[in-house]
Short mmCIF file of C-alpha atoms and ligand atoms in Angstrom, two decimals:
data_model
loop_
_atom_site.label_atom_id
_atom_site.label_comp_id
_atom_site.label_asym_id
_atom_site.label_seq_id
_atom_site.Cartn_x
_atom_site.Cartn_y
_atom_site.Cartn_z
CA UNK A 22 -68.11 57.90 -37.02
CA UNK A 23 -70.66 55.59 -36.53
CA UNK A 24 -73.46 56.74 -33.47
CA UNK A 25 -76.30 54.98 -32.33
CA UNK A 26 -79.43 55.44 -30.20
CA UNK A 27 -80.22 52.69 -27.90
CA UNK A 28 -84.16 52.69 -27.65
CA UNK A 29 -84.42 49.58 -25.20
CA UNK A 30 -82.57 46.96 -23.18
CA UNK A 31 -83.79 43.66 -22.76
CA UNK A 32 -82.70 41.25 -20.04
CA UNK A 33 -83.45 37.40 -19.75
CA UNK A 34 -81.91 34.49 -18.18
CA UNK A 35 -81.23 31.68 -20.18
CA UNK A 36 -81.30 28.12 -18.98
CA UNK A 37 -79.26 25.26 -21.13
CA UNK A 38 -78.53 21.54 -20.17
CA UNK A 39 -74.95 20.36 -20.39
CA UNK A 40 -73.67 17.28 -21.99
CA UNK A 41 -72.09 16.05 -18.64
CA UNK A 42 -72.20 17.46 -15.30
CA UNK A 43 -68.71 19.75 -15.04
CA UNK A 44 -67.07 19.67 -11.47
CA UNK A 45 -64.66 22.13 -10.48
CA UNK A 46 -62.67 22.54 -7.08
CA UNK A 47 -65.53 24.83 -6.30
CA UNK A 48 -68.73 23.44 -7.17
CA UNK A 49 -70.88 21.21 -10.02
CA UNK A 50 -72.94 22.27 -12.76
CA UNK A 51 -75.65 20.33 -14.27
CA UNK A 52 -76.84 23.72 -16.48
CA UNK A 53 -75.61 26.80 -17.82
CA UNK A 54 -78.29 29.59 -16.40
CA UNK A 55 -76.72 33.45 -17.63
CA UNK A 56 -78.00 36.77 -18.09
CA UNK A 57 -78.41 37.19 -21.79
CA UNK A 58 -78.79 40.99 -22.87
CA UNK A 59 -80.74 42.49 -26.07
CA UNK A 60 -79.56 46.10 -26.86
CA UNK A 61 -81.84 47.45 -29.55
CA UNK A 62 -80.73 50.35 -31.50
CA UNK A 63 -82.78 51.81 -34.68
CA UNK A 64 -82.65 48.83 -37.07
CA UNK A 65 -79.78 47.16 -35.14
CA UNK A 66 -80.08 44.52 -32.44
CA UNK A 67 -76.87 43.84 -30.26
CA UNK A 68 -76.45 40.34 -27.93
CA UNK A 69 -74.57 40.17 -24.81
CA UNK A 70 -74.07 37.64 -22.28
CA UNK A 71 -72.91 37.54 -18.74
CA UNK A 72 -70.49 34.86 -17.32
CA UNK A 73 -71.84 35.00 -14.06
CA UNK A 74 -73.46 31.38 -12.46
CA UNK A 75 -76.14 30.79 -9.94
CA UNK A 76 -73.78 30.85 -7.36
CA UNK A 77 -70.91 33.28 -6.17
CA UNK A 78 -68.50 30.42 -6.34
CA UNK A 79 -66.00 31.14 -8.83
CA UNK A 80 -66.31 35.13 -8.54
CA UNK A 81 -68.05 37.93 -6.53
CA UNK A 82 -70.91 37.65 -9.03
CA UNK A 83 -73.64 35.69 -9.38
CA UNK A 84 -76.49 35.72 -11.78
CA UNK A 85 -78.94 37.50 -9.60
CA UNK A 86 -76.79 40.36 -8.80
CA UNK A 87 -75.86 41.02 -12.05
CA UNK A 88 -79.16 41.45 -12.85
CA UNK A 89 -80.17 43.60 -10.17
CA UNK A 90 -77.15 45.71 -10.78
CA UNK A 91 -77.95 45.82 -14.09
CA UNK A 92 -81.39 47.16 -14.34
CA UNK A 93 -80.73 49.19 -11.37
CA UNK A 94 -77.52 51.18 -11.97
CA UNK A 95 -75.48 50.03 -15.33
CA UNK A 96 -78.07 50.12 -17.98
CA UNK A 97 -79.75 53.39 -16.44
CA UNK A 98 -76.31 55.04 -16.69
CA UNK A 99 -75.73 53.78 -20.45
CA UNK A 100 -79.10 55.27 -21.67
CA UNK A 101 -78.88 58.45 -19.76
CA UNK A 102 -76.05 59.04 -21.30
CA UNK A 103 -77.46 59.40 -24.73
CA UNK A 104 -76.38 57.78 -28.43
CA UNK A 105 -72.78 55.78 -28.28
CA UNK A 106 -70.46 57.33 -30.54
CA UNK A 107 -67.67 55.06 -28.86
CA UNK A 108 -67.86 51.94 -27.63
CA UNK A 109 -65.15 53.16 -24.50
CA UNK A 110 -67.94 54.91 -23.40
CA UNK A 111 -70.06 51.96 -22.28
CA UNK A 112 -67.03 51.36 -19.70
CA UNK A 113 -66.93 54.98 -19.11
CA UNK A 114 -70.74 55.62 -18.25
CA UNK A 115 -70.17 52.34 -15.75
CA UNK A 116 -67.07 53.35 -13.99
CA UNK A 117 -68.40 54.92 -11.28
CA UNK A 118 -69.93 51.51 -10.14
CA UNK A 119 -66.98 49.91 -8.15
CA UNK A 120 -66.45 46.02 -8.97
CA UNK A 121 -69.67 44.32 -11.23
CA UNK A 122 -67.45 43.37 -13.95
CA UNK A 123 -68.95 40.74 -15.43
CA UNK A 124 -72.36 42.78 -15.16
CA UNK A 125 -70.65 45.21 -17.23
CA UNK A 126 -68.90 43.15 -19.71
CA UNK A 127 -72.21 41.84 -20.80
CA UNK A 128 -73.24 45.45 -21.07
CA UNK A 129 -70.49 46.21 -23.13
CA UNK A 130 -70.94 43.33 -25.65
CA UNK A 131 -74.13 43.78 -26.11
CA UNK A 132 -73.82 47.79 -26.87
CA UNK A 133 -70.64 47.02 -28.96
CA UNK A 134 -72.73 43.92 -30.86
CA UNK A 135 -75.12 46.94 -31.91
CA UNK A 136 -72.46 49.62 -32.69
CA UNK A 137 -70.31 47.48 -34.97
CA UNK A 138 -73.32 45.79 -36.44
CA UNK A 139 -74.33 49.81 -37.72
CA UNK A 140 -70.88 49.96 -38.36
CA UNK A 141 -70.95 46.92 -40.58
CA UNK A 142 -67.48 45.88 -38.94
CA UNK A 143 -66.51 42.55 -37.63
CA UNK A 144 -65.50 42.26 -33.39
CA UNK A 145 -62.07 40.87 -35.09
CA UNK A 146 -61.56 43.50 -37.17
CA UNK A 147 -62.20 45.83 -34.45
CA UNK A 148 -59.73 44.53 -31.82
CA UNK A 149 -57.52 43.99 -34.85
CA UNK A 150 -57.04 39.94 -33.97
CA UNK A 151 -55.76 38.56 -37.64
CA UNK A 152 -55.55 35.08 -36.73
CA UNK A 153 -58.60 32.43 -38.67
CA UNK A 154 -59.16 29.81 -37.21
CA UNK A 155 -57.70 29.71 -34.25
CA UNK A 156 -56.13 26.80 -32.01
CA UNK A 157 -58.39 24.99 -29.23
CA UNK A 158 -57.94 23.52 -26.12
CA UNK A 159 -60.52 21.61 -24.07
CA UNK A 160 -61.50 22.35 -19.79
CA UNK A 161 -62.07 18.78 -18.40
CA UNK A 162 -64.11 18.51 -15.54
CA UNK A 163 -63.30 16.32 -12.14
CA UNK A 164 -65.04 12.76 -12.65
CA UNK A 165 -65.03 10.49 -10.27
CA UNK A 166 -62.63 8.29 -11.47
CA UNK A 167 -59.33 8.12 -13.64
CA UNK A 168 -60.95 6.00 -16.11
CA UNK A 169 -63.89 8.48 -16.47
CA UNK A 170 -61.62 11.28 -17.30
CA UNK A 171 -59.40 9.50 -19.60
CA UNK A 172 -62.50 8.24 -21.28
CA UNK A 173 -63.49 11.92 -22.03
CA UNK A 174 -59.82 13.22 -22.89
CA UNK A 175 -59.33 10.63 -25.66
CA UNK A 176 -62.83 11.59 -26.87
CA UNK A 177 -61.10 15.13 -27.12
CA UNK A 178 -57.82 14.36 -28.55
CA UNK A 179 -59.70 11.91 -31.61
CA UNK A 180 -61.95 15.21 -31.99
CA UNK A 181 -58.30 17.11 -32.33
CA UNK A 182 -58.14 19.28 -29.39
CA UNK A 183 -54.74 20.79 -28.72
CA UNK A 184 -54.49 20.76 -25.05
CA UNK A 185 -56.36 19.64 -22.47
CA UNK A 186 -56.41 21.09 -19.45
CA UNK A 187 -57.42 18.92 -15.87
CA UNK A 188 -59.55 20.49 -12.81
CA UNK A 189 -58.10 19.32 -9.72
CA UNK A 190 -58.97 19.56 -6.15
CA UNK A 191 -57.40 18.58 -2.46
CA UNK A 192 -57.99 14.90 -2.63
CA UNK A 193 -57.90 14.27 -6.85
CA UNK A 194 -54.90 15.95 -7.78
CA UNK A 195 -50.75 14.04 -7.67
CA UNK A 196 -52.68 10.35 -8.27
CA UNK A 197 -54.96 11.66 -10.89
CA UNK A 198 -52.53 13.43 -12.89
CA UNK A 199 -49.70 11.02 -13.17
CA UNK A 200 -51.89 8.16 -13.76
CA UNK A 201 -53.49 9.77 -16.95
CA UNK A 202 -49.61 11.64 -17.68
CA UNK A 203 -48.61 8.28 -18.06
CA UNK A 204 -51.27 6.72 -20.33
CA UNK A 205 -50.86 10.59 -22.24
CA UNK A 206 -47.19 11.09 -22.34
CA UNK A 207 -47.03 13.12 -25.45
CA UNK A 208 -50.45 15.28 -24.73
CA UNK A 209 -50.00 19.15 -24.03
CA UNK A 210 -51.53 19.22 -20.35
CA UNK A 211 -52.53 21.56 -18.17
CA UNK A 212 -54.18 21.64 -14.30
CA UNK A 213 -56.80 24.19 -13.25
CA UNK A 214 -56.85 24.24 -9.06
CA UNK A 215 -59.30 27.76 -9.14
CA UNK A 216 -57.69 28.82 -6.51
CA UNK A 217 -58.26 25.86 -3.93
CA UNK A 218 -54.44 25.33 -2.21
CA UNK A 219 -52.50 27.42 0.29
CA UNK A 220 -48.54 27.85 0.42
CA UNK A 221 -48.81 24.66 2.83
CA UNK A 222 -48.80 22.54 -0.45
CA UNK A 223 -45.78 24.14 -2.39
CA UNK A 224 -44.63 19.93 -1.95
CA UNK A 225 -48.03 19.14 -4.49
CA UNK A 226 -47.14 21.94 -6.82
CA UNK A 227 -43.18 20.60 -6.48
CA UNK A 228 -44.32 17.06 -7.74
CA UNK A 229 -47.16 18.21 -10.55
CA UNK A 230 -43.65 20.31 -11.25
CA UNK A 231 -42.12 16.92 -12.61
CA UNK A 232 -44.84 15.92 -15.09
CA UNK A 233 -43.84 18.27 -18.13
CA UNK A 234 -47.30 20.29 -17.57
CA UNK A 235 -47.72 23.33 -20.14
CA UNK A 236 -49.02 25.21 -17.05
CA UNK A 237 -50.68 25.18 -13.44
CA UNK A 238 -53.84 27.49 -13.55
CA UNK A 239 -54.99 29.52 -10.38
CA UNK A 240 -53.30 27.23 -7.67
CA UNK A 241 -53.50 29.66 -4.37
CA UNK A 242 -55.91 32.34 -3.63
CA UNK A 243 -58.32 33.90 -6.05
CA UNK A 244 -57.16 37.23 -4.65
CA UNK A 245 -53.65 36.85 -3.87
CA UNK A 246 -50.63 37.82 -6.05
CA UNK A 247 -47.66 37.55 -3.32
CA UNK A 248 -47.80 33.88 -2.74
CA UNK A 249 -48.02 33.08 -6.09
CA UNK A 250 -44.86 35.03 -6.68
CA UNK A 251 -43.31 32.51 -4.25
CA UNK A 252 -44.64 29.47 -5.80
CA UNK A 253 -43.56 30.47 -8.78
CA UNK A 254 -40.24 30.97 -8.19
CA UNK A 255 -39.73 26.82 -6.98
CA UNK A 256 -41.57 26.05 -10.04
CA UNK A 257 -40.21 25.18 -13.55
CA UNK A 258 -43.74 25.12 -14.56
CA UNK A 259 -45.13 28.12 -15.84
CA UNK A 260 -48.05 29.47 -13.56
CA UNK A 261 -51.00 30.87 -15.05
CA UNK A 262 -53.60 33.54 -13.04
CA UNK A 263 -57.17 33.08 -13.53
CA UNK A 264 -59.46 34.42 -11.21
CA UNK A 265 -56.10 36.60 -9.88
CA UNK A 266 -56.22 38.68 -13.43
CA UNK A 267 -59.22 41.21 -13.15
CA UNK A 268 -58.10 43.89 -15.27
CA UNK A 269 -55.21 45.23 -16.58
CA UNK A 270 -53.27 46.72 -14.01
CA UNK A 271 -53.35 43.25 -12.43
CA UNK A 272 -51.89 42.35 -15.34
CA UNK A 273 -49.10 43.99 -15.15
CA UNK A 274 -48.48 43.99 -11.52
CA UNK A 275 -48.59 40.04 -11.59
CA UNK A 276 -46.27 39.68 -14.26
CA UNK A 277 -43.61 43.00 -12.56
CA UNK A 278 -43.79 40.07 -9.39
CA UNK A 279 -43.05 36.91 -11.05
CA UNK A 280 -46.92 35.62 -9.86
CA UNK A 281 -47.64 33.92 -13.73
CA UNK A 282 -45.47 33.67 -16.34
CA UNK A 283 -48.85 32.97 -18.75
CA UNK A 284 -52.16 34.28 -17.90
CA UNK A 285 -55.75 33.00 -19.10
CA UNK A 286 -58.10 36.20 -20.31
CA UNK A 287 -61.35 36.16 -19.77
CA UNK A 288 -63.52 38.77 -20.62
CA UNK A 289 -66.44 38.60 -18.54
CA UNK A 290 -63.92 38.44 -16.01
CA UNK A 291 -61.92 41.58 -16.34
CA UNK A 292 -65.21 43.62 -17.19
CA UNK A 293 -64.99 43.49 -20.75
CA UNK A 294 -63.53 42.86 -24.32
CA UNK A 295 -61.66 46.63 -24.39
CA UNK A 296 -60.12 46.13 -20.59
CA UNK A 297 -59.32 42.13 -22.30
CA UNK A 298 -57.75 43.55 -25.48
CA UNK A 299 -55.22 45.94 -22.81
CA UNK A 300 -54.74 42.72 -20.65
CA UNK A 301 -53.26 41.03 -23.82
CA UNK A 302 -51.33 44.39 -25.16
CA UNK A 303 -50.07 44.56 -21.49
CA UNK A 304 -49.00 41.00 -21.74
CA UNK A 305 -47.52 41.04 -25.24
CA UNK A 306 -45.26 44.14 -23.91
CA UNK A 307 -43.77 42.07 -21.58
CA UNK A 308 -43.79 38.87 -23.66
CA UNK A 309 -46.08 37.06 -21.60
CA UNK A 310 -48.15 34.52 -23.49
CA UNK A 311 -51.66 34.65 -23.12
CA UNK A 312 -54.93 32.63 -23.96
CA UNK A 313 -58.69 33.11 -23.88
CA UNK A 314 -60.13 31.33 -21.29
CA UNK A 315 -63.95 30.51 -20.80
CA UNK A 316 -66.83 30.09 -18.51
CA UNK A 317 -68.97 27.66 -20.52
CA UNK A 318 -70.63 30.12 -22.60
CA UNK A 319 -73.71 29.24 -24.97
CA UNK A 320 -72.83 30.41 -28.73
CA UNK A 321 -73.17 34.21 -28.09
CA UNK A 322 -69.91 35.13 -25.48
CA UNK A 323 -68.41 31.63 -27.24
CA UNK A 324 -68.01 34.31 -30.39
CA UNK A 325 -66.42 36.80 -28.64
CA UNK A 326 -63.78 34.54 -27.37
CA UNK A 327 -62.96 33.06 -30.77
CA UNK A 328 -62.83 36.33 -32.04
CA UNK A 329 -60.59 37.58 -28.72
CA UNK A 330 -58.20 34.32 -29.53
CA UNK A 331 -57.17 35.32 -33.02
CA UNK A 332 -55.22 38.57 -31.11
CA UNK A 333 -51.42 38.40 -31.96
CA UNK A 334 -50.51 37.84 -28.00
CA UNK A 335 -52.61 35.05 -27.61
CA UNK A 336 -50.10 32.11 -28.56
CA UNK A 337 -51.34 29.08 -26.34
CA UNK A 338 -54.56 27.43 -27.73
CA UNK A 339 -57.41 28.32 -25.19
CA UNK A 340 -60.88 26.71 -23.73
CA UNK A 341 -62.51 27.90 -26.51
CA UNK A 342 -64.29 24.39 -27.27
CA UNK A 343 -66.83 23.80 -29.56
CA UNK A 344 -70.54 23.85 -29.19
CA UNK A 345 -71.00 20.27 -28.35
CA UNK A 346 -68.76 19.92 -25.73
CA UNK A 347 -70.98 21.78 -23.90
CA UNK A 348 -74.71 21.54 -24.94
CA UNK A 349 -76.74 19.27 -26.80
CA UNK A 350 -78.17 22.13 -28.74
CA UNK A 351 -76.51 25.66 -28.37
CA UNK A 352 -78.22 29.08 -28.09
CA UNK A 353 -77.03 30.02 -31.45
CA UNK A 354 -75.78 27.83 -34.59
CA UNK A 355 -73.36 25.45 -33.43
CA UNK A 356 -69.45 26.00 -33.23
CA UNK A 357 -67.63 22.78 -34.90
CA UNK A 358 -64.41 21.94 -34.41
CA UNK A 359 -62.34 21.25 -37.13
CA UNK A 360 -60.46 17.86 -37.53
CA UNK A 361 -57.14 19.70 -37.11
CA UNK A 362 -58.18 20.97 -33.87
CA UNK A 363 -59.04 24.93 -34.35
CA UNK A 364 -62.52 26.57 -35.41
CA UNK A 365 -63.17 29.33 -37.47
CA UNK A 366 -63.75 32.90 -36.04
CA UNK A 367 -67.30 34.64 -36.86
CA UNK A 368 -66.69 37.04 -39.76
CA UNK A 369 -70.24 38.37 -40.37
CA UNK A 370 -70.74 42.46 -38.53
CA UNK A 371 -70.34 42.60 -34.77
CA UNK A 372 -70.34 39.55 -32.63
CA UNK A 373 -71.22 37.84 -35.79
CA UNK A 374 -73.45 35.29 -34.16
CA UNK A 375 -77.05 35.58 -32.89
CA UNK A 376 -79.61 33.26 -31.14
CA UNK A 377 -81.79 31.27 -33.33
CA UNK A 378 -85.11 32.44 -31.94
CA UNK A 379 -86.79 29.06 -31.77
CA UNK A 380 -83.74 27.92 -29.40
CA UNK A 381 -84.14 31.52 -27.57
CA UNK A 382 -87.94 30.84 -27.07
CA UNK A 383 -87.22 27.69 -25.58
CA UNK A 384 -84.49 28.54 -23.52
CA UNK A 385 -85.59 32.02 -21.73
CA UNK A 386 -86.79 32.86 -18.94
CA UNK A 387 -87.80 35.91 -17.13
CA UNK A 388 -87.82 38.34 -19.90
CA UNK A 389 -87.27 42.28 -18.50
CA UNK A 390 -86.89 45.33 -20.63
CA UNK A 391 -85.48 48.65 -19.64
CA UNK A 392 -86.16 52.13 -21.65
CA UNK A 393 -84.21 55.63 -21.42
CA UNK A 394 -86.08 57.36 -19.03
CA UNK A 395 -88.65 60.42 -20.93
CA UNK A 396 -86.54 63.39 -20.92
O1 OSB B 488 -61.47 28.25 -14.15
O2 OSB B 488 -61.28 28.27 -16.23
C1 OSB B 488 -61.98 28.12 -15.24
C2 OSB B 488 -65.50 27.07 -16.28
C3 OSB B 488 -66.26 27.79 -15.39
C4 OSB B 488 -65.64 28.57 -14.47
C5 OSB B 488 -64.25 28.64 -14.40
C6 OSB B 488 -63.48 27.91 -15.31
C7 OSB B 488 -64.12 27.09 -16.24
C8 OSB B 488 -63.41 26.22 -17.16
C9 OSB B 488 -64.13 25.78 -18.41
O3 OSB B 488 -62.32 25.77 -16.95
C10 OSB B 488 -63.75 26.58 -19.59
C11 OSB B 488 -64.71 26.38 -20.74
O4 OSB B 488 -64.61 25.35 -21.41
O5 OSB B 488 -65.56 27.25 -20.96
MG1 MG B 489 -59.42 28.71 -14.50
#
């Protein structure tokens, strides 16, 4: 069994333009700041990254909690802990810290990075997802027009994307939709609300329920199941939880009350690629189909989800989109998109990926480093 001896964590924040400014129901981006981990480990190095933003917005977290939670209690509990034999027992070391998850999902990556990199074993292997390439979707962000938006989709679809998936908020939601249903009749489509409606507009979610969407994402509270369970039962339209989903046993209590009938995984989200891998297992029990959802991640977490998407239970193509739709120039080497509309998962040990240092020197900021403490 393969063990290894962390000798050092290093923390940084990373700072990367994006193409176009993505707006949400909660908030615009202009950037993609994240905590970027560097486990070292004898000759090994190991790369995690955290999906928190600048802001608590979307989640709890935000980037300077995770890194004060990080350096203060997580990574202090990992190295007093001693050499990882396991992987579980990042997770385990952690527990004891209530909530932080996407703190310690970027803990975990990181450590696992290192420990299948000794192991000279692949992230896909591990998790035991067969499926290369795998299917891809595409996240569009609120513009402030129709024309804008359908502008960007057809870029998309002439790229090959599978399914494209529209933000909406109170104010650009019916009108928008229908307008670019009808220029897109034929298009899988999907709305993301993150979680900006209340059961008040069941008569919105009745009309999107006429224009043959694949799904509504996260339309009602980011922390409520029971109203979802309502919505969903006047909807033909399956719902799918987001920000709802934040581990397994939400999982599984969601789907028992009829909340989603499809759910988007995240891992940073749910606190890590083990918890992820039982969200899907729990899903694939019940037949609920699943898909890897993302958080604009630079090339290093972008891996993980590729690798997370070729998982049997994962049968809807997710917003795993490549490198470009995002940055200019990525952390790491660029994920392409193939003409058919599905990129190839990392093969090489661990994550399979790592930063190309001249784009890591440019990017960083902030660099910290944490040590076991001398016995
Ligand atoms: O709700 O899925 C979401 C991005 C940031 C935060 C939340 C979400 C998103 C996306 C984009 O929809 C997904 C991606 O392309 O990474
Ligand atoms: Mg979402």
């Amino acid at each position: 069994m393969t063990s290894i001896a962390i000798s050092s964590i290093e923390l940084r924040e990373i700072v990367l333009p994006l193409v176009r400014p993505f707006r949400t129901s909660f908030g615009e981006d202009v950037e993609k700041r994240c905590v970027l981990l560097r486990v070292e480990a004898g000759d090994v190095v190991g790369w995690g990254e955290c999906v928190a933003d600048v802001e608590p917005r979307y989640a709890e977290e935000w980037n300077g909690g995770a890194r004060e939670s990080l350096t203060r209690f997580l990574i202090p509990s990992v190295l007093a802990g001693g050499p990882i034999s396991d992987p579980a027992q990042v997770a385990e070391r952690v527990r004891w810290v209530r909530g932080h998850r996407m703190a310690k999902a970027a803990l975990e990556m990181a450590v696992l990075d290192a420990w299948l990199r000794a192991g000279r074993l692949s992230l896909a292997a591990f998790v035991g997802a067969g499926r290369d390439p795998v299917p891809c979707g595409v996240s569009v962000g609120i513009a402030p027009t129709v024309e804008a938006m359908l502008e960007e989709i057809q870029g998309y679809l002439t790229k090959g994307y599978r399914r494209v998936k529209l933000k909406i908020e109170p104010g650009r939601d019916l009108e928008v939709v229908r307008r670019i249903r009808a220029e897109l009749p034929d298009t899988p489509l999907s709305v993301d609300a993150n979680a900006a409606y209340t059961p008040a507009d069941a008569p919105l979610f009745q009309a999107l329920d006429e224009l043959g969407l694949v799904m509504i994402e996260q339309p009602l509270g980011h922390d409520d199941l029971t109203d979802h369970a309502r919505l969903q039962a006047r909807l033909r339209t399956p719902i799918c939880l987001d920000e709802s989903i934040r581990n397994a046993h939400d999982a599984v209590a969601a789907i028992e009350m009829g909340a989603c009938r499809v759910i988007n995984i995240k891992p940073g989200r749910v606190g890590g690629l083990l918890e992820a891998k039982r969200v899907h297992d729990a899903a694939r029990e019940r037949e609920v189909p699943v898909w890897i959802g993302g958080m604009l991640e630079t090339g290093i977490a972008r891996a993980t989800n590729l690798a997370m998407a070729g998982l049997p239970g994962v049968t809807m193509p997710g917003d795993t989109s490549a490198s470009d739709r995002y940055f200019r120039e990525d952390l790491t080497d660029p994920f392409v998109l193939a003409p058919d509309g599905t990129m190839a998962v990392p093969a090489g040990p661990g994550i399979g990926v790592e930063p190309r240092p001249d784009r890591l020197a440019a990017c960083s900021a902030g660099i910290e480093r944490v040590e076991p403490a001398v016995p």
